[in-house]
Amino acid sequence: MCGIIGIVSNKSVSASIIGALKKLEYRGYDSAGISTISNGQINEQKCTGRVDNLEKILFQNPSNGDLGIGHVRWATHGMPNQINAHPHSSEVVSVVHNGIIENSDKLRKEFEKKGYSFKSQTDTEVITVMLTDFLKKENLINCIHKTLEKLEGSFALGVIFKDFNNLVVGARRGSPLAVGYGHNENFIGSDSYALKSMTNKISYLDDGDFCILYKEKVEFYNSDKQKINKEIFELSNEDNIADKGDYKDFMSKEINEQSATTKKCINEYLDKTRNEINIYNLPIDPKKINKIRLIACGTAYHSCLMSKYWIEEFTSIDVEADIASEFRYRKVKLNPNDLYIFVSQSGETADTYAALEKCKKNKVKTCGIVNVVESSIARSADFVLPIHAGPEIGVASTKAFIGQMIVLYLLTLKIAKERNDVSVEEYTKLVLDLKKIPNLIEETLNKQKNIQVIARDFINAKGTMYLGRGYSYPIAMEGALKLKELSYIHAEGYAAGEMKHGPLALIEDGMPVVVLAPKDRFFEKTISNMQEVIARGGKVLMITDDTSETTNENIRFKFQIPKTNSTINSFLLTIPLQFLAYHVALLKNCDIDKPRNLAKSVTVE
Ligand code: M6R
């Protein structure tokens, strides 16, 4: 949520700031802005809407200066308008902020009493005012330190000062901030992805740290104002590949990549010569795990729900899946014999990270399943399992979901084997089946055209339901989330057996309903639930691997997935649901990669 960039260089920085903001746009896109120091003055320019608008403004009215900060906003306090867009500047200081200042109302009143006035409705402007006030009596380090000390909540900050025209300040508490090292220039950015075109050498601020960037060096300080050193990481070249190629948008690219990304992920974990899953050194001996708790948000939470079914199926371990924003505040009894697994594409989701920190404080064993291996969650967890999906840019998570499920499935099988919950023969068979997933996904991807046809049924729908039982239920929930997030049509994912307990009342003539009915042990029961929907006028899209004609009667459309072992057909059921959401959104002219009101990396509560 919100993207920050800051650059100090020996050449003009505005073009590089715009370039980086375009990369950061997935974090927020309701307004954008830039500040540089030129001719001894702060030059602030901002606008509503996308970075393209800001670029046009700068084209008319160039922003010179060899240091500056930029921002893309996802509004929290105050409407997304030009005044509330960042940076927020006074005569002497300009600030960009990601996060939420929880005591901003109190601070605002305190500084209003001192005679300061505020231009915007944002929580950020109190930071500008406080820095301006402290600068009158403190040196730079004390000014930053005293300001940070007064802030409650979460933040990543980028700051420039009129009277320190050779430096940019960065600070972090709760929201991520990376530092990049260049030749005669240095950078701060909300993530390494934004900095990758400028450098592959990165450090990360930890909570409470701040840094001062000069063009030839970077100084780091901890929350006690002590100078500290930071480890420098070298980013792999592989992760630089993040353009759309020939695709219309990132989402279609990312959906179509899923056969390749699952193959890569499986290859990373499977032994080349034996049918063995190379996951060793878990923070608890698998034989001694008392319970597994899976914690995540949104799509990542759905992968946890999916994994709950697998863990129950293959192991003797008790398991629970939790929504991170609930888990972090509940009085959960944390147990040293339990394994706590945190799943997150970005590795920066504020609620998931806070839930992880709660576990760390209580010294229980944690494991992170992430896509971004340099992320806060990856750096904080005791043990990390990357999903190897490559950068996911579309706000709607697709290939990361499949990747999370692959890793969770691999982990489940490995734990099951280590505990002797499955026999060696069964384990080998399951691993062999798993190897077939990339090709089966490819086969399913090739059927995209069939879904294009049915998408028309959904565009004028008031609402829709996605139904599934057993392994298909978490996938129904994920399918519904994809549709609402992309096409703004109300959609509910429901356990098919629950329909008669209330939601059946919603079904009316012509309502599109998606039924996931693979030929598993629930098949007959799901078909009965589907008939109940059809009897009330529901127009059913059935997704199944069943080839018999008998179920066809009264079904509006049937999408056939390839036949496979029933514990892994969830991977295949997911694909048509992604396509469906995509094509409905396309027909409705929605912004596919940047759905309204959303952002890719949710770094606020
Ligand atoms: O980066 P994370 O996986 O932690 O993100 C969690 C959710 O915000 C994310 O999955 C969200 O629900 C997606 N936009 C859904 O497509």
XYZ file of C-alpha atoms and ligand atoms in Angstrom:
621
model
C 0.000 0.000 0.000
C 1.617 3.167 -1.207
C 4.983 3.108 -2.888
C 7.983 5.192 -1.926
C 11.120 6.037 -3.836
C 14.003 8.327 -2.930
C 17.182 9.006 -4.902
C 20.306 11.068 -4.287
C 22.603 11.210 -7.278
C 25.112 13.275 -9.230
C 22.588 13.764 -12.040
C 18.932 14.773 -12.422
C 16.686 12.243 -10.661
C 13.134 12.950 -11.844
C 13.151 10.491 -14.789
C 14.455 7.695 -12.543
C 11.855 8.546 -9.899
C 9.080 8.321 -12.506
C 10.497 4.992 -13.769
C 10.543 3.578 -10.243
C 7.036 4.901 -9.476
C 5.708 3.063 -12.518
C 7.095 -0.152 -11.015
C 5.603 0.714 -7.637
C 2.176 1.522 -9.057
C 0.922 -1.939 -8.131
C 1.125 -0.804 -4.472
C -1.285 2.101 -4.909
C -2.598 4.105 -7.796
C -5.056 6.780 -6.742
C -2.555 9.643 -6.878
C 1.143 10.278 -7.412
C 3.727 12.924 -6.610
C 7.354 13.939 -6.575
C 9.556 16.454 -4.730
C 13.072 17.485 -5.660
C 15.403 20.179 -4.400
C 16.261 22.567 -7.192
C 17.675 26.079 -6.977
C 17.706 25.737 -3.212
C 13.930 25.218 -3.025
C 11.594 22.265 -2.568
C 9.822 21.655 -5.850
C 6.694 19.554 -5.167
C 4.389 18.335 -7.962
C 1.472 15.952 -7.547
C -1.757 14.833 -9.158
C -4.664 12.421 -8.838
C -4.673 9.195 -10.816
C -1.787 7.339 -12.309
C 1.939 8.020 -12.709
C 1.282 8.733 -16.408
C -0.548 11.899 -15.325
C 2.406 12.954 -13.204
C 4.752 12.292 -16.105
C 2.669 14.589 -18.325
C 2.826 17.338 -15.699
C 6.593 16.979 -15.468
C 6.864 17.072 -19.233
C 5.240 20.541 -19.211
C 7.045 21.640 -16.106
C 10.263 19.663 -15.569
C 11.420 18.958 -12.037
C 15.185 19.408 -11.844
C 17.440 18.452 -9.017
C 19.839 15.646 -8.207
C 17.920 14.408 -5.198
C 14.246 13.730 -4.678
C 11.420 11.557 -3.414
C 8.345 10.131 -5.137
C 5.138 8.410 -4.078
C 2.157 6.472 -5.358
C -0.788 6.532 -2.952
C -3.429 4.128 -1.718
C -5.641 6.429 0.341
C -6.157 5.756 4.044
C -6.776 9.190 5.621
C -8.471 11.646 3.277
C -9.965 11.330 -0.196
C -7.717 10.483 -3.117
C -7.333 14.058 -4.378
C -4.415 16.283 -5.291
C -4.115 17.963 -1.885
C -3.971 14.639 -0.058
C -1.488 13.180 -2.553
C 2.095 12.859 -1.281
C 4.640 14.414 -0.880
C 3.553 16.702 1.936
C 5.871 19.657 2.141
C 6.571 22.730 4.220
C 9.064 25.456 3.292
C 11.890 23.292 4.639
C 10.961 19.629 4.402
C 9.087 17.251 2.098
C 7.775 13.828 3.174
C 6.421 10.676 1.525
C 4.844 8.032 3.750
C 3.542 4.498 3.543
C 1.515 3.232 6.518
C -0.817 4.760 9.092
C 0.031 7.186 11.896
C -2.442 6.119 14.539
C -1.975 9.117 16.833
C -2.159 11.690 14.005
C -5.326 13.366 15.376
C -3.703 13.940 18.753
C -0.471 15.223 17.172
C -2.401 17.475 14.804
C -4.202 19.133 17.735
C -0.932 19.501 19.655
C 0.755 21.277 16.744
C -2.292 23.350 15.839
C -2.092 24.756 19.373
C 1.510 25.708 18.611
C 0.247 27.725 15.640
C 0.803 25.298 12.763
C -1.903 24.910 10.143
C -2.567 21.864 7.982
C -3.379 21.767 4.269
C -4.503 18.156 3.860
C -6.674 15.576 5.619
C -3.836 13.061 5.756
C -2.171 11.530 8.779
C 1.169 12.095 7.016
C 1.178 15.859 7.262
C 1.841 15.730 11.019
C 5.242 14.247 10.168
C 6.030 17.216 7.927
C 4.953 19.635 10.640
C 6.895 17.871 13.392
C 10.079 17.714 11.336
C 9.672 21.414 10.512
C 9.237 22.232 14.198
C 12.135 20.107 15.482
C 14.449 21.469 12.780
C 14.210 24.891 14.409
C 16.035 23.682 17.494
C 17.661 20.303 16.814
C 20.389 18.931 14.577
C 19.317 16.613 11.757
C 19.778 13.314 13.621
C 17.910 14.530 16.701
C 15.185 16.061 14.575
C 14.551 12.713 12.848
C 14.846 10.734 16.057
C 12.495 12.977 18.047
C 9.920 12.936 15.258
C 9.998 9.147 14.929
C 9.717 8.758 18.683
C 6.417 10.621 18.731
C 4.816 8.517 15.993
C 2.489 5.612 16.790
C 1.421 3.165 14.096
C 3.297 1.941 11.062
C 5.392 3.782 8.555
C 8.047 3.813 5.919
C 9.214 7.346 5.185
C 11.247 9.204 2.606
C 12.245 12.769 3.488
C 14.213 15.569 1.841
C 15.255 18.865 3.418
C 15.712 22.261 1.754
C 18.785 23.025 3.864
C 20.433 19.616 3.509
C 20.613 19.491 -0.230
C 22.951 16.489 -0.394
C 20.906 13.813 1.377
C 17.677 11.810 1.529
C 16.385 10.254 4.754
C 14.548 6.936 4.985
C 12.896 5.414 8.079
C 10.903 2.306 8.846
C 8.554 0.906 11.463
C 6.144 -1.794 10.342
C 6.163 -0.929 6.617
C 8.997 -2.162 4.408
C 11.847 -0.036 3.081
C 14.830 -1.185 1.038
C 18.072 0.698 0.411
C 19.846 0.337 -2.940
C 23.501 1.120 -3.679
C 24.566 2.614 -7.000
C 27.653 4.236 -8.439
C 27.643 7.843 -7.216
C 23.984 7.479 -6.325
C 21.936 5.689 -3.690
C 18.263 4.859 -3.361
C 15.425 4.020 -1.004
C 12.367 2.138 -2.229
C 9.340 0.307 -0.878
C 10.669 -2.865 -2.416
C 13.651 -4.180 -4.279
C 11.544 -4.605 -7.430
C 11.368 -0.813 -7.823
C 15.135 -0.529 -7.426
C 16.149 -3.426 -9.646
C 16.577 -1.412 -12.821
C 19.044 0.848 -10.943
C 20.967 -1.595 -8.752
C 21.186 -5.213 -7.671
C 22.801 -4.403 -4.297
C 20.233 -4.010 -1.561
C 19.984 -3.700 2.217
C 16.832 -3.651 4.303
C 15.886 -1.399 7.174
C 14.593 -3.208 10.250
C 11.820 -1.825 12.430
C 12.973 1.327 14.206
C 15.928 1.979 11.858
C 16.500 5.104 9.858
C 19.094 5.894 7.220
C 20.718 8.886 5.581
C 21.593 8.492 1.919
C 24.351 10.563 0.379
C 25.422 9.980 -3.182
C 28.677 8.338 -2.112
C 27.595 6.546 1.107
C 24.683 5.429 3.266
C 24.563 5.775 7.057
C 22.248 3.569 9.120
C 20.975 4.246 12.643
C 18.904 2.183 15.032
C 16.100 3.502 17.233
C 18.691 4.573 19.862
C 20.469 6.790 17.288
C 23.419 4.348 17.305
C 25.186 3.945 13.966
C 24.784 0.391 12.681
C 25.989 -1.678 9.730
C 23.724 -3.492 7.320
C 24.196 -6.665 5.361
C 24.203 -6.114 1.588
C 22.275 -8.630 -0.510
C 22.855 -9.236 -4.197
C 19.621 -9.690 -6.143
C 19.396 -12.439 -8.718
C 19.069 -11.390 -12.377
C 16.261 -13.844 -12.870
C 13.794 -11.762 -10.884
C 14.386 -8.772 -13.158
C 12.115 -10.270 -15.796
C 8.878 -8.487 -15.045
C 7.385 -7.166 -18.229
C 4.166 -8.109 -19.968
C 5.815 -9.531 -23.064
C 3.149 -10.052 -25.727
C 0.319 -10.199 -23.204
C -2.366 -7.546 -22.865
C -1.857 -7.351 -19.119
C 0.192 -8.912 -16.336
C -2.698 -11.036 -15.120
C -3.088 -12.973 -18.381
C 0.682 -13.425 -18.512
C 0.733 -14.686 -14.945
C -2.179 -17.093 -15.480
C -0.539 -18.508 -18.587
C 2.815 -18.900 -16.841
C 1.421 -21.298 -14.276
C 2.515 -24.489 -15.962
C 6.098 -23.170 -16.103
C 6.102 -21.745 -12.575
C 4.748 -24.946 -11.014
C 7.348 -26.947 -12.921
C 10.108 -24.692 -11.626
C 8.797 -24.866 -8.072
C 8.480 -28.663 -8.113
C 11.977 -28.999 -9.586
C 13.370 -26.797 -6.817
C 12.023 -29.166 -4.167
C 12.190 -32.614 -5.751
C 15.335 -34.658 -5.716
C 16.551 -35.119 -9.305
C 17.280 -38.812 -8.962
C 14.882 -40.145 -6.307
C 11.225 -39.439 -5.712
C 12.086 -37.482 -2.615
C 11.005 -34.044 -1.443
C 14.015 -32.034 -0.325
C 12.587 -30.262 2.688
C 14.850 -30.736 5.683
C 15.638 -28.951 8.939
C 12.125 -27.798 9.760
C 12.219 -25.860 13.052
C 10.417 -28.794 14.743
C 11.079 -32.437 14.116
C 8.014 -33.492 12.026
C 7.484 -36.474 14.335
C 7.053 -34.132 17.285
C 4.667 -31.581 15.758
C 1.590 -31.374 17.956
C -0.458 -29.100 15.729
C -0.045 -26.979 12.608
C -1.490 -23.461 12.402
C -1.621 -21.787 9.003
C -1.977 -18.005 8.968
C -2.478 -15.629 6.022
C -4.776 -13.100 4.301
C -6.929 -13.136 1.156
C -5.874 -15.561 -1.520
C -2.968 -16.772 0.598
C -5.515 -17.676 3.314
C -7.380 -19.783 0.756
C -4.179 -21.721 0.065
C -3.985 -22.336 3.835
C -7.581 -23.616 3.894
C -6.712 -25.933 1.035
C -3.702 -27.197 2.905
C -5.819 -27.856 6.007
C -7.690 -30.476 3.969
C -4.414 -32.054 2.792
C -2.845 -32.101 6.251
C -5.971 -33.753 7.644
C -5.999 -36.255 4.778
C -2.362 -37.343 4.893
C -1.103 -36.734 8.424
C -2.212 -37.417 11.979
C -1.604 -33.781 12.955
C -4.318 -31.453 14.157
C -4.510 -28.356 11.924
C -6.156 -24.943 11.842
C -6.193 -22.167 9.250
C -6.528 -18.585 10.474
C -7.059 -15.160 8.968
C -4.027 -13.111 10.061
C -5.980 -9.969 10.984
C -8.003 -12.059 13.469
C -5.187 -14.278 14.689
C -2.978 -11.335 15.636
C -5.497 -10.028 18.188
C -7.025 -13.280 19.434
C -5.968 -14.843 22.700
C -4.611 -17.859 20.876
C -2.830 -20.345 23.124
C 0.584 -20.506 21.521
C 2.343 -23.806 22.077
C 6.076 -24.544 21.591
C 5.193 -27.937 20.127
C 3.066 -26.425 17.364
C 4.334 -25.255 13.969
C 3.077 -21.830 12.813
C 3.124 -21.375 9.028
C 2.734 -17.900 7.486
C 1.827 -17.730 3.808
C 2.285 -14.526 1.811
C 3.131 -13.730 -1.792
C 4.654 -10.353 -0.992
C 5.992 -11.313 2.427
C 5.046 -7.788 3.511
C 1.339 -8.034 4.373
C 0.999 -6.060 7.609
C -1.445 -8.414 9.340
C 0.478 -11.559 8.431
C 3.753 -9.975 9.505
C 2.232 -8.828 12.822
C 0.876 -12.342 13.449
C 4.369 -13.718 12.781
C 5.938 -11.196 15.163
C 3.434 -12.224 17.844
C 4.593 -15.829 17.430
C 8.254 -14.808 17.451
C 7.765 -12.881 20.695
C 6.280 -15.997 22.221
C 9.228 -18.030 20.957
C 7.173 -20.585 19.043
C 8.425 -22.147 15.822
C 7.622 -20.331 12.594
C 7.835 -21.074 8.899
C 7.273 -18.557 6.067
C 5.993 -19.546 2.628
C 6.674 -16.526 0.416
C 7.299 -15.488 -3.149
C 9.537 -12.509 -2.346
C 12.519 -14.022 -0.589
C 13.961 -10.683 0.537
C 10.690 -9.746 2.257
C 10.114 -8.984 5.951
C 8.291 -12.278 6.559
C 11.060 -14.270 4.893
C 13.688 -12.492 6.966
C 11.818 -12.926 10.213
C 10.551 -16.527 10.042
C 12.664 -19.346 11.512
C 12.419 -21.288 8.280
C 11.501 -20.195 4.746
C 10.048 -22.100 1.813
C 10.001 -19.932 -1.343
C 7.365 -20.604 -3.997
C 9.663 -19.655 -6.905
C 6.844 -18.061 -8.946
C 8.822 -15.018 -10.134
C 7.448 -11.468 -9.751
C 3.648 -11.310 -9.596
C 2.514 -7.833 -10.648
C -1.238 -8.154 -11.262
C -3.061 -7.231 -8.060
C -5.174 -10.385 -8.359
C -3.025 -13.234 -7.166
C -2.918 -16.181 -9.583
C 0.421 -17.920 -10.067
C 1.341 -17.195 -6.448
C -1.810 -19.027 -5.283
C -0.899 -22.098 -7.306
C 2.706 -21.799 -6.053
C 1.581 -21.545 -2.420
C -0.571 -24.644 -2.866
C 2.321 -26.560 -4.459
C 4.662 -25.782 -1.569
C 2.003 -26.538 1.041
C 1.263 -29.836 -0.690
C 4.978 -30.738 -0.821
C 5.356 -29.850 2.847
C 2.302 -31.920 3.790
C 3.605 -34.982 1.963
C 7.071 -34.604 3.461
C 5.730 -34.313 7.012
C 3.390 -37.256 6.390
C 6.311 -39.374 5.241
C 8.616 -38.367 8.092
C 5.916 -39.296 10.610
C 5.184 -42.571 8.814
C 1.612 -41.368 8.374
C 1.818 -42.569 4.762
C 3.651 -45.651 3.521
C 6.689 -45.323 1.271
C 4.630 -46.739 -1.626
C 1.827 -44.251 -1.129
C 4.313 -41.391 -0.787
C 6.085 -42.381 -4.013
C 2.787 -42.560 -5.869
C 1.734 -39.141 -4.588
C 5.079 -37.647 -5.622
C 4.779 -39.188 -9.091
C 1.269 -37.728 -9.439
C 2.540 -34.360 -8.278
C 5.117 -34.328 -11.072
C 2.263 -34.464 -13.584
C 0.686 -31.211 -12.355
C 2.538 -28.794 -14.714
C 1.407 -30.712 -17.825
C -2.151 -31.019 -16.534
C -2.192 -27.270 -15.870
C -0.934 -26.684 -19.423
C -3.757 -28.844 -20.782
C -6.301 -26.843 -18.764
C -4.808 -23.513 -19.813
C -5.315 -24.475 -23.433
C -9.084 -24.507 -22.907
C -9.352 -20.792 -22.185
C -11.650 -20.155 -25.164
C -14.423 -22.238 -23.579
C -14.565 -19.888 -20.616
C -14.617 -16.769 -22.806
C -18.021 -17.915 -24.072
C -19.610 -18.336 -20.644
C -18.218 -15.055 -19.266
C -21.052 -13.160 -21.025
C -23.583 -14.776 -18.661
C -21.946 -13.039 -15.723
C -21.531 -9.441 -16.840
C -25.025 -8.282 -15.922
C -25.443 -10.529 -12.903
C -26.423 -8.912 -9.597
C -24.468 -11.586 -7.833
C -23.217 -15.123 -8.124
C -22.320 -18.149 -5.998
C -19.392 -20.550 -6.210
C -20.095 -23.946 -4.683
C -17.818 -26.818 -3.758
C -17.377 -29.581 -1.199
C -14.222 -30.981 0.379
C -11.111 -30.016 -1.561
C -13.223 -27.910 -3.902
C -14.590 -25.646 -1.166
C -11.455 -23.500 -0.641
C -11.163 -23.249 -4.432
C -14.782 -22.035 -4.636
C -13.897 -19.315 -2.120
C -10.846 -18.329 -4.137
C -12.857 -18.257 -7.381
C -15.426 -15.950 -5.788
C -12.706 -13.638 -4.460
C -11.161 -13.415 -7.934
C -14.494 -12.474 -9.511
C -15.398 -9.775 -6.991
C -11.931 -8.254 -6.909
C -11.653 -8.022 -10.704
C -15.174 -7.444 -11.984
C -16.871 -5.855 -8.922
C -19.683 -8.422 -9.091
C -20.785 -9.747 -5.741
C -19.707 -13.372 -5.418
C -19.809 -15.838 -2.535
C -17.803 -19.019 -2.220
C -19.870 -21.527 -0.263
C -19.707 -25.086 0.962
C -22.319 -26.674 -1.311
C -23.878 -28.538 1.632
C -24.524 -25.252 3.451
C -26.731 -23.778 0.715
C -29.967 -25.087 2.178
C -29.154 -23.390 5.487
C -29.750 -19.923 4.077
C -27.982 -18.905 0.865
C -30.368 -20.932 -1.305
C -32.797 -18.042 -0.771
C -30.551 -15.916 -2.987
C -30.962 -18.119 -6.037
C -33.380 -16.660 -8.540
C -34.153 -17.130 -12.193
C -31.085 -16.600 -14.369
C -28.542 -16.236 -11.561
C -25.181 -17.632 -12.684
C -23.801 -20.227 -10.258
C -20.438 -21.964 -10.540
C -20.399 -25.549 -9.277
C -17.103 -27.340 -8.722
C -17.904 -31.021 -9.033
C -14.862 -33.198 -9.591
C -15.502 -36.922 -9.581
C -14.350 -37.389 -5.982
C -16.100 -38.896 -2.971
C -18.385 -35.872 -2.750
C -19.489 -35.974 -6.394
C -23.036 -37.318 -5.964
C -23.766 -34.978 -3.067
C -22.493 -31.961 -5.004
C -24.661 -32.945 -7.968
C -27.720 -33.017 -5.686
C -26.880 -29.521 -4.421
C -26.433 -28.402 -8.017
C -29.866 -29.763 -8.934
C -31.365 -27.763 -6.064
C -29.865 -24.641 -7.601
C -31.043 -25.506 -11.110
C -34.566 -26.197 -9.804
C -34.689 -22.592 -8.593
C -33.593 -21.088 -11.892
C -29.823 -20.939 -11.357
C -27.743 -21.015 -14.557
C -24.979 -23.447 -13.722
C -21.397 -23.474 -14.935
C -20.197 -26.896 -13.864
C -16.467 -27.546 -13.651
C -15.647 -31.220 -13.500
C -13.474 -34.072 -14.661
C -16.566 -36.247 -15.082
C -17.068 -37.241 -18.695
C -20.493 -38.889 -18.474
C -23.407 -37.317 -20.310
C -25.898 -37.945 -17.494
C -25.016 -34.833 -15.533
C -25.385 -32.577 -18.563
C -29.109 -32.138 -18.365
C -30.091 -28.563 -17.497
C -26.520 -27.443 -17.047
C -25.876 -24.223 -18.892
C -22.204 -24.972 -19.468
C -19.760 -27.706 -18.539
C -16.016 -27.110 -18.372
C -13.949 -30.250 -18.478
C -10.700 -30.465 -16.513
C -8.277 -33.352 -17.070
C -8.626 -36.460 -14.885
C -6.215 -36.776 -12.020
C -5.827 -37.959 -8.445
C -8.621 -36.282 -6.483
C -6.340 -34.663 -3.895
C -4.672 -32.545 -6.553
C -7.504 -31.617 -8.874
C -7.750 -28.345 -6.895
C -4.846 -27.087 -9.014
C -6.854 -27.686 -12.165
C -10.180 -26.377 -10.852
C -8.449 -23.066 -10.088
C -7.509 -22.309 -13.710
C -11.005 -21.880 -15.248
C -12.014 -19.740 -12.270
C -9.090 -17.402 -12.909
C -10.035 -17.221 -16.588
C -13.668 -16.595 -15.728
C -12.875 -13.634 -13.471
C -10.435 -12.312 -16.062
C -12.858 -12.473 -19.007
C -15.819 -11.073 -17.083
C -13.635 -8.122 -16.008
C -12.381 -7.681 -19.559
C -15.947 -7.604 -20.925
C -16.862 -5.043 -18.274
C -13.826 -2.910 -19.206
C -12.417 -3.115 -15.702
C -8.773 -2.363 -15.030
C -7.413 -5.902 -14.925
C -4.051 -5.349 -13.255
C -5.170 -2.571 -10.943
C -8.721 -3.183 -9.681
C -10.382 -0.243 -7.972
C -9.675 0.382 -4.269
C -7.062 -2.370 -4.057
C -3.290 -2.622 -3.997
C -0.912 -5.517 -4.373
C 1.007 -5.339 -1.149
C -1.207 -4.571 1.842
C 1.198 -2.975 4.291
C -1.447 -1.280 6.441
C -3.868 -2.902 8.881
O 1.090 -10.716 -0.364
P 0.084 -11.589 0.334
O -0.004 -12.935 -0.262
O 0.303 -11.656 1.824
O -1.303 -10.872 0.109
C -2.456 -11.315 0.764
C -3.700 -10.729 0.111
O -3.698 -9.349 0.213
C -3.806 -11.115 -1.372
O -3.754 -12.488 -1.547
C -5.122 -10.579 -1.963
O -6.208 -11.213 -1.382
C -5.105 -10.763 -3.483
N -5.198 -9.487 -4.134
C -6.221 -11.572 -4.010
O -6.101 -11.774 -5.381
